[in-house]
């Protein structure tokens, strides 16, 4: 007798789970080296060496009561200071420690922001294609997800559709660039257009509408693509960040919420965020990781590793006749399914030991997601299998 | 424009915050050694030496991609196996790995269980006096807290009141023993009586009612008190545990939910718990800590440290004429306020640099909580101040 909410979640989350379970089973049968599993967004690079050295040093030099003790629910003061300074220097926005709340990853950050904002039936706009967990996060607090369709040429949001979908009940929009699953990095013009529409609608409805920027892939950029901080274009903005991808620490659950210093009533909202972080049961972000990442804010993952995979895969697949928008960020590639039924296409690909996730689970049927955060050797060898798949579909 | 839920939380959480802020301010003025801060439940003992050695060994010997990578949302298989084995050996209940979900502390565990169970307006029974965060946890998902009064002699729940408060909408009861704030350890007879009433009401209403055992203080026992596992008396039981107190790791946020193997539909409920852990944004419990605590399940904190404080404080205060039930667990002592107005009494105590939390914030007016997890020296020196306080109130 579990809640209707969780029953619904169980029903919806089977698509990716099915792929993973099949992939694991197949690996046992034919050997892991023969399964080309593009289904999971798990970093393929080790944490930077500086991270390993820092965590050891922190353990050796910090008093263990302080190191493992409760921190303020918004995080340690020195950690928030370091993050605020780093953000300000990078993006030219005047963040200070009181605008930062260290969180249990970006998943924690998004839930904390949504819990801070949402009353029952408040609407949250999300741009398809999107990370399927957004539905659950909004559902957790009985909000309503409202989906805006993409421009299928660029995989940026359809601005006309966006403007139409904003109603009196719209509380926030979640913007995810670099995007999971498309790998697209939104152009500055797109961000400005989003801001313009939001300002117009705020004024029309006479209340705040918030921009929630989900940006765990902020540093994973290729071909000279640039990540623009949305705080420069819009005041009512939250940044949700995670060190999962930039430092390859997804299991450690460490990230933060940054509240734009220009937000209306910023002190009160930041207090709300801090309280939401505590009462959702996160209490505080893991303390050892707080201290460690604060000393690694300038460290980078091995971007070239992902870039190599991206180029091999994009060039290989388009040469075979597949179509996709060229990804400039994250470690995903969003392929057009050669048949309308993307679920069926994924099943066919499994025959060739190619594991992908159907676009339907990202609210974008007709496409499939490939996570190329796997070994370069496998990416190379997968092309032979994709060639067989292309042949089956007469490409 | 934050949510009504968080506005309400901000209004309610000011009592403890006020004490802490005043205490910090006063420490700056008169020196930390002159402030007797009994307000916070932060462990006063270092993590066991074995923990320090284990975390270093885990860092040195585990591949860093595995160590810091995503784990299954319910936790690593080997960690869940170790926890299940440990629980089974200690309490004689046949836990297996599939019954365990590793969580972000007990705060995470309780939120995960409540998210798994609650639909809007479902009722959750809590026994006064109780940890004030329960109200927020239940509110997070729009459940309703229903408070059962204590027997003021024993500080165990009033069983008649308990039976009366169970309705058609009752989904669960939260039981916290050893208790925060009273330090009382519920007797086996009490647990059996709770089980009997719950079985009767389940049968009367024809649906499951769950026992949620919040037991982070399970190992902090004195004077031969015993913690009994509620799974022995009642089948529809969840255990919520944290290593915060037993290993002095409150900042690291590591604990677990254990679903009783005898629960109706246990596999489905455990799947719900795993999914709730993921979609609430915890994703998985911090991975390095998962591996480390799994190797420290038999380690203990320095119980004698707390026991010494407990004895000095209990004997000293009762000798001065104060009244309180003798605590046998946790690190709290629940003092009867010599005047009806416990809030006023706490304010008077502040004059003598004694910081305590009013019982009103634990839904038990007329009492105050002392957390004796501070240095023994301070406990001793505080008695002089309490003597002045006693004099002011003609004890």
XYZ file of N, CA, C and O in Angstrom, chain A residues 1-7 9-10 13 17 21 41-47 51-52 55-56 59-60 63-65 67-71 104-109 111 114-120 133 136-137 139-142 169-171 207-210 244-245 248-253 264-265 268-269 271-276 278-290, chain B residues 1-7 9-10 13 17 41-47 51-52 55-56 59-60 63-65 67-71 104-109 111 114-120 133 136-137 139-142 169-171 207-210 217 244-245 248-253 264-265 268-269 271-276 278-290:
736
model
N 0.839 -1.195 0.000
C 0.000 0.000 0.000
C 0.879 1.251 0.000
O 0.927 1.984 0.977
N 1.618 1.421 -1.096
C 2.472 2.594 -1.176
C 1.691 3.724 -1.848
O 0.588 3.519 -2.363
N 2.251 4.918 -1.814
C 1.505 6.092 -2.278
C 1.259 6.038 -3.787
O 2.006 5.409 -4.526
N 0.233 6.742 -4.217
C -0.074 6.798 -5.656
C 1.091 7.428 -6.408
O 1.397 7.048 -7.529
N 1.730 8.389 -5.764
C 2.867 9.067 -6.396
C 3.977 8.075 -6.741
O 4.532 8.100 -7.843
N 4.308 7.217 -5.782
C 5.415 6.280 -6.026
C 4.961 5.152 -6.974
O 5.749 4.699 -7.811
N 3.703 4.759 -6.877
C 3.190 3.767 -7.839
C 3.358 4.291 -9.267
O 3.800 3.579 -10.170
N 5.464 6.562 -10.270
C 6.896 6.617 -10.579
C 7.414 5.244 -10.996
O 8.204 5.121 -11.933
N 6.940 4.207 -10.305
C 7.387 2.851 -10.644
C 6.959 2.498 -12.070
O 7.713 1.910 -12.831
N 9.271 4.542 -14.738
C 10.725 4.511 -14.798
C 11.255 3.207 -15.375
O 12.416 2.899 -15.254
N 15.472 1.404 -17.012
C 15.810 0.231 -16.195
C 15.864 -1.028 -17.053
O 16.746 -1.867 -16.909
N 19.101 -3.442 -17.283
C 19.028 -4.834 -16.842
C 19.388 -5.782 -17.985
O 20.130 -6.740 -17.812
N 24.528 7.775 -18.235
C 25.333 9.002 -18.161
C 26.329 8.984 -17.020
O 26.442 9.949 -16.270
N 27.057 7.886 -16.875
C 28.058 7.744 -15.819
C 29.411 8.188 -16.366
O 29.851 7.659 -17.377
N 30.079 9.168 -15.731
C 31.359 9.651 -16.259
C 32.338 8.518 -16.559
O 32.390 7.523 -15.825
N 33.098 8.685 -17.645
C 34.044 7.653 -18.071
C 35.475 8.038 -17.726
O 36.412 7.321 -18.066
N 35.653 9.176 -17.070
C 37.002 9.628 -16.714
C 37.152 9.588 -15.199
O 36.186 9.746 -14.462
N 38.380 9.358 -14.753
C 38.651 9.345 -13.311
C 38.567 10.762 -12.741
O 38.774 11.726 -13.481
N 38.305 10.904 -11.443
C 38.424 12.242 -10.834
C 39.841 12.763 -11.062
O 40.789 11.967 -11.118
N 42.109 16.041 -7.053
C 41.027 15.676 -6.135
C 41.500 14.599 -5.162
O 41.280 14.704 -3.950
N 42.150 13.562 -5.699
C 42.645 12.477 -4.838
C 43.624 13.017 -3.796
O 43.586 12.628 -2.628
N 41.635 15.220 -1.095
C 40.813 14.509 -0.103
C 41.717 13.855 0.949
O 41.405 13.869 2.151
N 42.860 13.344 0.516
C 43.811 12.759 1.465
C 44.337 13.834 2.421
O 44.374 13.627 3.637
N 41.674 14.886 4.938
C 41.517 13.874 5.988
C 42.663 13.930 6.995
O 42.456 13.733 8.197
N 43.865 14.194 6.498
C 45.033 14.181 7.384
C 45.152 15.451 8.230
O 45.704 15.413 9.324
N 40.647 18.397 11.884
C 40.146 17.739 13.096
C 38.911 16.915 12.727
O 37.993 17.418 12.074
N 38.888 15.646 13.141
C 37.837 14.745 12.651
C 36.444 15.116 13.159
O 35.441 14.798 12.526
N 36.361 15.797 14.299
C 35.036 16.231 14.779
C 34.476 17.317 13.864
O 33.290 17.341 13.561
N 35.516 17.830 10.742
C 35.439 17.284 9.387
C 34.152 16.498 9.151
O 33.536 16.604 8.085
N 33.739 15.699 10.146
C 32.580 14.835 9.949
C 31.349 15.301 10.729
O 30.369 14.580 10.832
N 31.440 16.498 11.334
C 30.319 16.994 12.133
C 29.265 17.688 11.280
O 29.504 17.994 10.112
N 28.098 17.925 11.877
C 27.071 18.715 11.189
C 27.695 20.016 10.703
O 28.514 20.620 11.396
N 27.290 20.468 9.538
C 27.626 21.817 9.113
C 26.323 22.611 9.137
O 25.246 22.040 9.315
N 23.152 18.061 -1.917
C 23.429 16.669 -2.267
C 23.270 16.536 -3.796
O 22.249 16.071 -4.306
N 24.254 17.025 -4.527
C 24.248 16.949 -5.991
C 23.208 17.864 -6.628
O 22.548 18.667 -5.951
N 23.081 17.744 -7.962
C 22.111 18.566 -8.681
C 20.697 18.025 -8.481
O 19.728 18.783 -8.473
N 20.575 16.723 -8.287
C 19.264 16.136 -7.973
C 18.737 16.742 -6.683
O 17.558 17.110 -6.576
N 19.614 16.858 -5.684
C 19.243 17.517 -4.431
C 18.918 18.980 -4.668
O 17.919 19.497 -4.167
N 19.761 19.638 -5.452
C 19.573 21.076 -5.709
C 18.207 21.346 -6.338
O 17.477 22.243 -5.895
N 15.474 19.474 -6.289
C 14.387 19.203 -5.348
C 14.275 20.297 -4.291
O 13.167 20.660 -3.891
N 12.637 23.314 -5.990
C 11.214 23.073 -6.240
C 10.416 23.063 -4.938
O 9.314 23.602 -4.863
N 10.999 22.465 -3.885
C 10.312 22.459 -2.585
C 10.186 23.894 -2.052
O 9.184 24.244 -1.422
N 11.187 24.704 -2.327
C 11.136 26.104 -1.885
C 10.013 26.860 -2.585
O 9.350 27.700 -1.978
N 9.783 26.532 -3.863
C 8.866 27.341 -4.670
C 7.435 26.833 -4.744
O 6.500 27.634 -4.793
N 7.247 25.518 -4.794
C 5.960 24.998 -5.259
C 4.884 24.839 -4.197
O 5.119 24.259 -3.137
N 3.700 25.309 -4.523
C 2.490 24.888 -3.837
C 1.768 23.904 -4.779
O 2.103 23.812 -5.970
N 0.789 23.192 -4.232
C 0.081 22.186 -5.028
C -0.495 22.816 -6.303
O -1.070 23.903 -6.256
N 13.765 12.597 -15.051
C 13.579 12.771 -13.611
C 12.851 14.073 -13.268
O 12.263 14.188 -12.196
N 9.404 13.537 -12.090
C 9.289 13.051 -10.715
C 9.544 14.171 -9.711
O 8.857 14.285 -8.705
N 10.571 14.962 -9.992
C 10.933 16.040 -9.055
C 9.744 17.001 -8.872
O 9.470 17.458 -7.756
N 6.558 16.285 -9.533
C 5.503 15.473 -8.912
C 5.688 15.315 -7.403
O 4.701 15.195 -6.667
N 6.943 15.269 -6.952
C 7.207 15.070 -5.516
C 6.381 16.015 -4.652
O 5.938 15.655 -3.573
N 6.190 17.240 -5.173
C 5.506 18.266 -4.381
C 4.181 18.665 -5.021
O 3.655 19.743 -4.778
N 3.682 17.761 -5.876
C 2.364 17.929 -6.501
C 2.287 19.163 -7.391
O 1.240 19.788 -7.507
N -0.561 30.201 -13.377
C -0.029 29.263 -12.382
C 1.450 28.929 -12.595
O 2.019 28.134 -11.847
N 2.063 29.486 -13.632
C 3.477 29.168 -13.896
C 4.364 29.741 -12.800
O 4.360 30.942 -12.555
N 5.130 28.865 -12.157
C 5.996 29.303 -11.064
C 7.450 29.326 -11.511
O 8.243 30.109 -10.996
N 3.324 38.537 -10.890
C 4.053 37.788 -9.851
C 5.347 37.223 -10.430
O 5.534 37.178 -11.645
N 6.236 36.779 -9.513
C 7.547 36.264 -9.926
C 7.424 34.931 -10.670
O 6.627 34.061 -10.295
N 8.214 34.806 -11.721
C 8.388 33.508 -12.385
C 9.898 33.230 -12.366
O 10.691 34.109 -12.712
N 10.261 32.031 -11.918
C 11.679 31.733 -11.689
C 12.295 30.896 -12.808
O 11.657 30.000 -13.362
N 29.353 16.231 -10.145
C 29.304 14.848 -10.633
C 30.060 14.666 -11.943
O 30.762 13.675 -12.123
N 29.869 15.592 -12.878
C 30.469 15.415 -14.190
C 31.816 16.139 -14.279
O 32.767 15.618 -14.836
N 33.936 14.136 -11.948
C 33.657 12.680 -11.972
C 33.385 12.118 -10.574
O 34.008 11.158 -10.145
N 32.418 12.727 -9.880
C 32.073 12.301 -8.521
C 30.581 12.020 -8.350
O 30.002 12.401 -7.331
N 29.946 11.374 -9.321
C 28.479 11.287 -9.227
C 27.982 10.544 -7.992
O 26.911 10.836 -7.492
N 28.783 9.593 -7.489
C 28.333 8.831 -6.327
C 28.410 9.603 -5.026
O 27.775 9.235 -4.041
N 29.179 10.702 -5.029
C 29.417 11.405 -3.764
C 28.354 12.447 -3.438
O 28.296 12.958 -2.323
N 27.541 12.773 -4.424
C 26.407 13.660 -4.186
C 26.822 15.000 -3.593
O 26.559 15.295 -2.433
N 14.498 39.236 -6.683
C 13.629 39.974 -5.778
C 13.593 39.227 -4.447
O 13.436 38.005 -4.433
N 13.757 39.951 -3.335
C 13.642 39.341 -2.006
C 14.659 38.212 -1.802
O 14.360 37.180 -1.199
N 15.313 36.430 1.667
C 14.224 35.563 2.125
C 14.184 34.262 1.325
O 14.002 33.177 1.892
N 14.381 34.374 0.028
C 14.365 33.165 -0.811
C 15.542 32.255 -0.436
O 15.382 31.030 -0.321
N 16.972 32.012 2.407
C 16.621 31.396 3.689
C 15.668 30.221 3.460
O 15.780 29.166 4.104
N 14.751 30.405 2.518
C 13.840 29.318 2.160
C 14.594 28.120 1.610
O 14.319 26.969 1.972
N 15.579 28.366 0.767
C 16.383 27.289 0.165
C 17.130 26.516 1.255
O 17.121 25.286 1.296
N 17.749 27.249 2.152
C 18.483 26.642 3.262
C 17.560 25.749 4.108
O 17.905 24.631 4.469
N 16.372 26.265 4.384
C 15.420 25.493 5.177
C 14.911 24.275 4.424
O 14.762 23.203 5.003
N 14.657 24.437 3.137
C 14.195 23.301 2.331
C 15.264 22.212 2.312
O 14.960 21.017 2.396
N 17.350 21.520 4.610
C 17.322 20.832 5.904
C 16.099 19.924 6.033
O 16.226 18.744 6.314
N 14.918 20.465 5.756
C 13.714 19.699 6.097
C 13.368 18.627 5.072
O 12.579 17.738 5.367
N 13.976 18.676 3.896
C 13.779 17.540 2.982
C 14.602 16.331 3.436
O 14.534 15.267 2.826
N 15.401 16.515 4.488
C 16.153 15.388 5.036
C 17.579 15.309 4.532
O 18.322 14.412 4.912
N 17.956 16.267 3.668
C 19.367 16.309 3.270
C 20.209 16.761 4.469
O 21.338 16.350 4.634
N 19.618 17.672 5.281
C 20.220 18.240 6.499
C 21.397 19.153 6.134
O 21.362 20.337 6.359
N 22.470 18.564 5.596
C 23.544 19.373 5.000
C 24.233 18.501 3.963
O 24.128 17.264 4.014
N 24.928 19.108 3.012
C 25.677 18.317 2.026
C 26.828 17.612 2.736
O 27.354 18.129 3.722
N 27.227 16.420 2.250
C 28.283 15.641 2.918
C 29.511 16.502 3.222
O 30.061 17.160 2.335
N 29.944 16.493 4.490
C 30.905 17.489 4.973
C 32.308 17.319 4.405
O 32.942 18.295 3.995
N 32.816 16.081 4.364
C 34.155 15.861 3.806
C 34.206 16.319 2.343
O 35.176 16.946 1.906
N 33.164 16.024 1.599
C 33.126 16.424 0.183
C 33.006 17.940 0.045
O 33.580 18.528 -0.872
N 32.256 18.575 0.949
C 32.179 20.046 0.918
C 33.579 20.644 0.936
O 33.952 21.443 0.073
N 8.470 35.132 -3.226
C 7.262 34.345 -3.440
C 7.576 32.860 -3.294
O 7.579 32.118 -4.271
N 7.943 32.469 -2.078
C 8.235 31.054 -1.870
C 6.953 30.342 -1.446
O 5.928 30.970 -1.189
N 7.012 29.010 -1.398
C 5.793 28.228 -1.165
C 5.249 28.436 0.249
O 5.988 28.776 1.164
N 3.965 28.209 0.411
C 3.340 28.333 1.734
C 3.976 27.350 2.708
O 4.158 27.645 3.890
N 4.340 26.183 2.183
C 4.963 25.157 3.021
C 6.260 25.664 3.647
O 6.494 25.495 4.846
N 7.101 26.291 2.834
C 8.393 26.756 3.349
C 8.201 28.015 4.213
O 8.885 28.187 5.223
N 7.239 28.849 3.860
C 6.931 30.001 4.726
C 6.563 29.515 6.122
O 7.022 30.047 7.129
N 7.372 26.655 7.483
C 8.573 26.076 8.098
C 9.462 27.181 8.675
O 10.008 27.029 9.767
N 9.590 28.274 7.953
C 10.417 29.386 8.433
C 9.848 29.938 9.735
O 10.574 30.244 10.673
N 10.573 27.333 12.790
C 11.885 26.821 13.179
C 12.713 27.874 13.916
O 13.901 27.738 14.060
N 16.799 28.051 16.503
C 17.725 28.967 15.838
C 18.068 30.143 16.745
O 19.210 30.577 16.840
N 22.271 18.736 19.431
C 22.535 17.294 19.486
C 23.696 16.874 18.600
O 23.593 15.906 17.855
N 24.791 17.597 18.666
C 25.988 17.303 17.870
C 26.913 16.403 18.693
O 27.276 16.779 19.808
N 27.283 15.227 18.184
C 28.123 14.312 18.970
C 29.366 15.001 19.534
O 29.958 15.869 18.879
N 29.754 14.601 20.742
C 30.900 15.229 21.413
C 32.110 14.316 21.380
O 33.141 14.636 21.955
N 31.988 13.167 20.745
C 33.102 12.220 20.677
C 33.600 12.135 19.243
O 32.827 12.307 18.300
N 34.881 11.864 19.088
C 35.457 11.710 17.755
C 34.966 10.401 17.121
O 34.630 9.459 17.842
N 34.994 10.311 15.801
C 34.728 9.008 15.177
C 35.759 7.994 15.684
O 36.894 8.374 15.992
N 37.430 3.923 12.132
C 36.800 4.626 11.012
C 37.852 5.397 10.220
O 37.900 5.317 8.987
N 38.706 6.140 10.939
C 39.761 6.914 10.262
C 40.664 6.003 9.435
O 41.032 6.330 8.310
N 38.640 4.598 6.265
C 38.396 5.518 5.150
C 39.693 5.733 4.358
O 39.679 5.765 3.117
N 40.822 5.787 5.061
C 42.106 5.936 4.366
C 42.389 4.698 3.510
O 42.775 4.809 2.333
N 40.167 4.617 0.421
C 40.640 5.571 -0.592
C 41.870 5.036 -1.324
O 42.037 5.241 -2.529
N 42.739 4.348 -0.571
C 43.991 3.875 -1.181
C 43.814 2.630 -2.029
O 44.581 2.403 -2.967
N 39.463 1.450 -6.735
C 39.544 2.193 -7.993
C 38.663 3.434 -7.885
O 37.493 3.345 -7.493
N 39.216 4.595 -8.235
C 38.502 5.841 -7.949
C 37.230 6.009 -8.776
O 36.301 6.704 -8.369
N 37.152 5.356 -9.927
C 35.909 5.433 -10.714
C 34.788 4.678 -10.002
O 33.648 5.117 -9.972
N 34.825 3.957 -6.746
C 34.653 4.543 -5.419
C 33.742 5.769 -5.438
O 32.903 5.947 -4.554
N 33.900 6.619 -6.469
C 33.144 7.869 -6.499
C 32.036 7.862 -7.555
O 31.453 8.900 -7.840
N 31.801 6.702 -8.180
C 30.777 6.616 -9.233
C 29.381 6.416 -8.661
O 29.212 6.114 -7.474
N 28.366 6.616 -9.521
C 26.993 6.306 -9.111
C 26.956 4.892 -8.558
O 27.624 3.997 -9.064
N 26.155 4.687 -7.534
C 25.858 3.317 -7.111
C 24.390 3.069 -7.463
O 23.682 3.995 -7.862
N 20.790 8.971 2.814
C 21.487 10.169 3.268
C 21.051 10.424 4.732
O 20.212 11.270 5.017
N 21.598 9.627 5.646
C 21.280 9.760 7.062
C 19.861 9.335 7.413
O 19.114 8.813 6.572
N 19.481 9.558 8.685
C 18.137 9.199 9.142
C 17.118 10.225 8.650
O 15.958 9.888 8.385
N 17.540 11.480 8.493
C 16.660 12.496 7.915
C 16.244 12.077 6.510
O 15.076 12.176 6.132
N 17.218 11.594 5.747
C 16.918 11.067 4.414
C 16.024 9.838 4.501
O 15.035 9.714 3.768
N 16.353 8.943 5.429
C 15.589 7.699 5.570
C 14.111 7.985 5.853
O 13.213 7.414 5.226
N 12.353 10.757 5.285
C 11.700 11.377 4.136
C 11.426 10.371 3.030
O 10.390 10.423 2.374
N 8.434 8.268 4.178
C 7.184 9.044 4.124
C 6.766 9.299 2.671
O 5.585 9.212 2.332
N 7.755 9.581 1.803
C 7.436 9.787 0.375
C 6.895 8.483 -0.235
O 5.997 8.520 -1.093
N 7.433 7.364 0.233
C 6.959 6.071 -0.270
C 5.507 5.825 0.127
O 4.733 5.274 -0.649
N 5.139 6.273 1.322
C 3.829 5.897 1.871
C 2.715 6.912 1.639
O 1.550 6.526 1.443
N 3.027 8.199 1.700
C 1.969 9.201 1.895
C 1.305 9.712 0.623
O 1.971 10.100 -0.336
N -0.020 9.728 0.653
C -0.803 10.547 -0.270
C -1.280 11.765 0.525
O -1.206 11.778 1.767
N -1.775 12.768 -0.189
C -2.198 14.007 0.472
C -3.235 13.711 1.565
O -4.145 12.916 1.349
N 11.475 18.168 13.718
C 11.575 18.005 12.270
C 10.507 17.059 11.712
O 10.177 17.131 10.532
N 7.867 18.815 9.818
C 8.266 19.244 8.477
C 8.292 18.061 7.516
O 7.866 18.158 6.369
N 8.842 16.949 7.979
C 8.965 15.779 7.101
C 7.584 15.332 6.612
O 7.407 14.968 5.445
N 4.846 17.227 6.575
C 4.348 18.344 5.766
C 4.917 18.362 4.351
O 4.250 18.806 3.419
N 6.161 17.909 4.193
C 6.791 17.929 2.864
C 5.888 17.320 1.796
O 5.877 17.754 0.659
N 5.137 16.289 2.198
C 4.310 15.562 1.227
C 2.818 15.728 1.541
O 1.999 14.921 1.143
N 2.517 16.776 2.289
C 1.137 17.147 2.606
C 0.399 16.071 3.399
O -0.804 15.898 3.257
N -7.659 7.231 8.109
C -6.610 7.851 7.300
C -5.201 7.615 7.851
O -4.225 8.097 7.295
N -5.096 6.900 8.984
C -3.761 6.678 9.559
C -2.938 5.760 8.660
O -3.339 4.639 8.377
N -1.776 6.283 8.259
C -0.929 5.496 7.368
C 0.266 4.933 8.132
O 0.783 3.871 7.772
N -6.769 -2.049 6.204
C -5.600 -1.692 5.392
C -4.347 -1.633 6.260
O -4.435 -1.608 7.494
N -3.191 -1.606 5.585
C -1.913 -1.606 6.305
C -1.683 -0.297 7.062
O -1.992 0.790 6.565
N -1.148 -0.415 8.258
C -0.645 0.754 9.004
C 0.813 0.436 9.334
O 1.122 -0.667 9.798
N 1.693 1.390 9.046
C 3.125 1.115 9.145
C 3.745 1.708 10.406
O 3.382 2.804 10.834
N 19.692 6.593 17.791
C 20.346 6.508 19.104
C 20.353 5.073 19.632
O 20.571 4.853 20.816
N 25.202 8.699 12.283
C 25.577 10.011 12.808
C 26.033 9.960 14.258
O 27.005 10.613 14.632
N 25.313 9.231 15.092
C 25.622 9.214 16.509
C 26.531 8.038 16.861
O 27.461 8.183 17.652
N 29.717 9.001 15.151
C 30.012 10.450 15.181
C 30.284 11.015 13.786
O 31.311 11.643 13.544
N 29.356 10.785 12.861
C 29.514 11.233 11.474
C 28.317 12.041 10.992
O 27.866 11.855 9.851
N 27.762 12.939 11.826
C 26.497 13.567 11.411
C 26.609 14.379 10.131
O 25.644 14.494 9.386
N 27.800 14.940 9.861
C 27.941 15.755 8.658
C 28.014 14.950 7.377
O 27.803 15.494 6.291
N 28.295 13.649 7.505
C 28.517 12.844 6.298
C 27.244 12.275 5.694
O 27.254 11.770 4.573
N 26.163 12.321 6.439
C 24.858 11.922 5.925
C 24.858 10.498 5.388
O 24.760 10.269 4.179
N 3.927 -7.121 4.575
C 3.064 -7.524 3.459
C 3.618 -6.887 2.191
O 3.960 -5.701 2.188
N 3.747 -7.665 1.116
C 4.173 -7.127 -0.175
C 5.566 -6.479 -0.098
O 5.829 -5.440 -0.721
N 7.604 -5.226 -3.265
C 7.047 -4.040 -3.918
C 7.333 -2.777 -3.087
O 7.704 -1.742 -3.634
N 7.165 -2.891 -1.784
C 7.423 -1.731 -0.922
C 8.906 -1.351 -0.980
O 9.252 -0.162 -1.080
N 10.928 -1.801 -3.408
C 11.129 -1.159 -4.716
C 10.666 0.302 -4.653
O 11.310 1.201 -5.202
N 9.556 0.525 -3.943
C 9.069 1.893 -3.755
C 10.075 2.738 -3.003
O 10.339 3.888 -3.369
N 10.679 2.170 -1.965
C 11.672 2.888 -1.153
C 12.875 3.271 -2.014
O 13.340 4.415 -2.007
N 13.355 2.316 -2.776
C 14.504 2.552 -3.667
C 14.201 3.685 -4.651
O 15.021 4.571 -4.888
N 13.006 3.663 -5.209
C 12.631 4.701 -6.166
C 12.461 6.056 -5.489
O 12.862 7.078 -6.043
N 11.871 6.052 -4.306
C 11.707 7.320 -3.575
C 13.071 7.919 -3.265
O 13.270 9.130 -3.368
N 15.716 7.666 -5.018
C 16.254 8.248 -6.254
C 15.529 9.552 -6.595
O 16.157 10.585 -6.798
N 14.197 9.509 -6.628
C 13.474 10.656 -7.191
C 13.341 11.827 -6.220
O 13.038 12.933 -6.644
N 13.610 11.619 -4.946
C 13.663 12.782 -4.048
C 14.953 13.562 -4.244
O 15.167 14.599 -3.619
N 15.839 13.046 -5.099
C 17.064 13.776 -5.418
C 18.265 13.330 -4.608
O 19.355 13.869 -4.765
N 18.048 12.342 -3.723
C 19.211 11.783 -3.026
C 20.066 11.007 -4.033
O 21.274 10.962 -3.935
N 19.375 10.340 -4.990
C 19.970 9.537 -6.062
C 20.604 8.274 -5.483
O 20.157 7.171 -5.756
N 21.659 8.427 -4.696
C 22.193 7.304 -3.903
C 22.911 7.915 -2.702
O 23.287 9.077 -2.727
N 23.088 7.116 -1.649
C 23.839 7.616 -0.483
C 25.297 7.797 -0.894
O 25.794 7.069 -1.752
N 26.004 8.780 -0.281
C 27.394 9.068 -0.664
C 28.240 7.790 -0.719
O 28.279 7.017 0.238
N 28.925 7.587 -1.855
C 29.508 6.280 -2.155
C 30.715 5.932 -1.279
O 30.821 4.806 -0.789
N 31.614 6.880 -1.070
C 32.783 6.604 -0.218
C 32.333 6.222 1.193
O 32.863 5.290 1.802
N 31.333 6.937 1.711
C 30.838 6.638 3.062
C 30.124 5.280 3.100
O 30.207 4.556 4.094
N 29.416 4.939 2.019
C 28.781 3.607 1.963
C 29.824 2.529 2.237
O 29.656 1.678 3.118
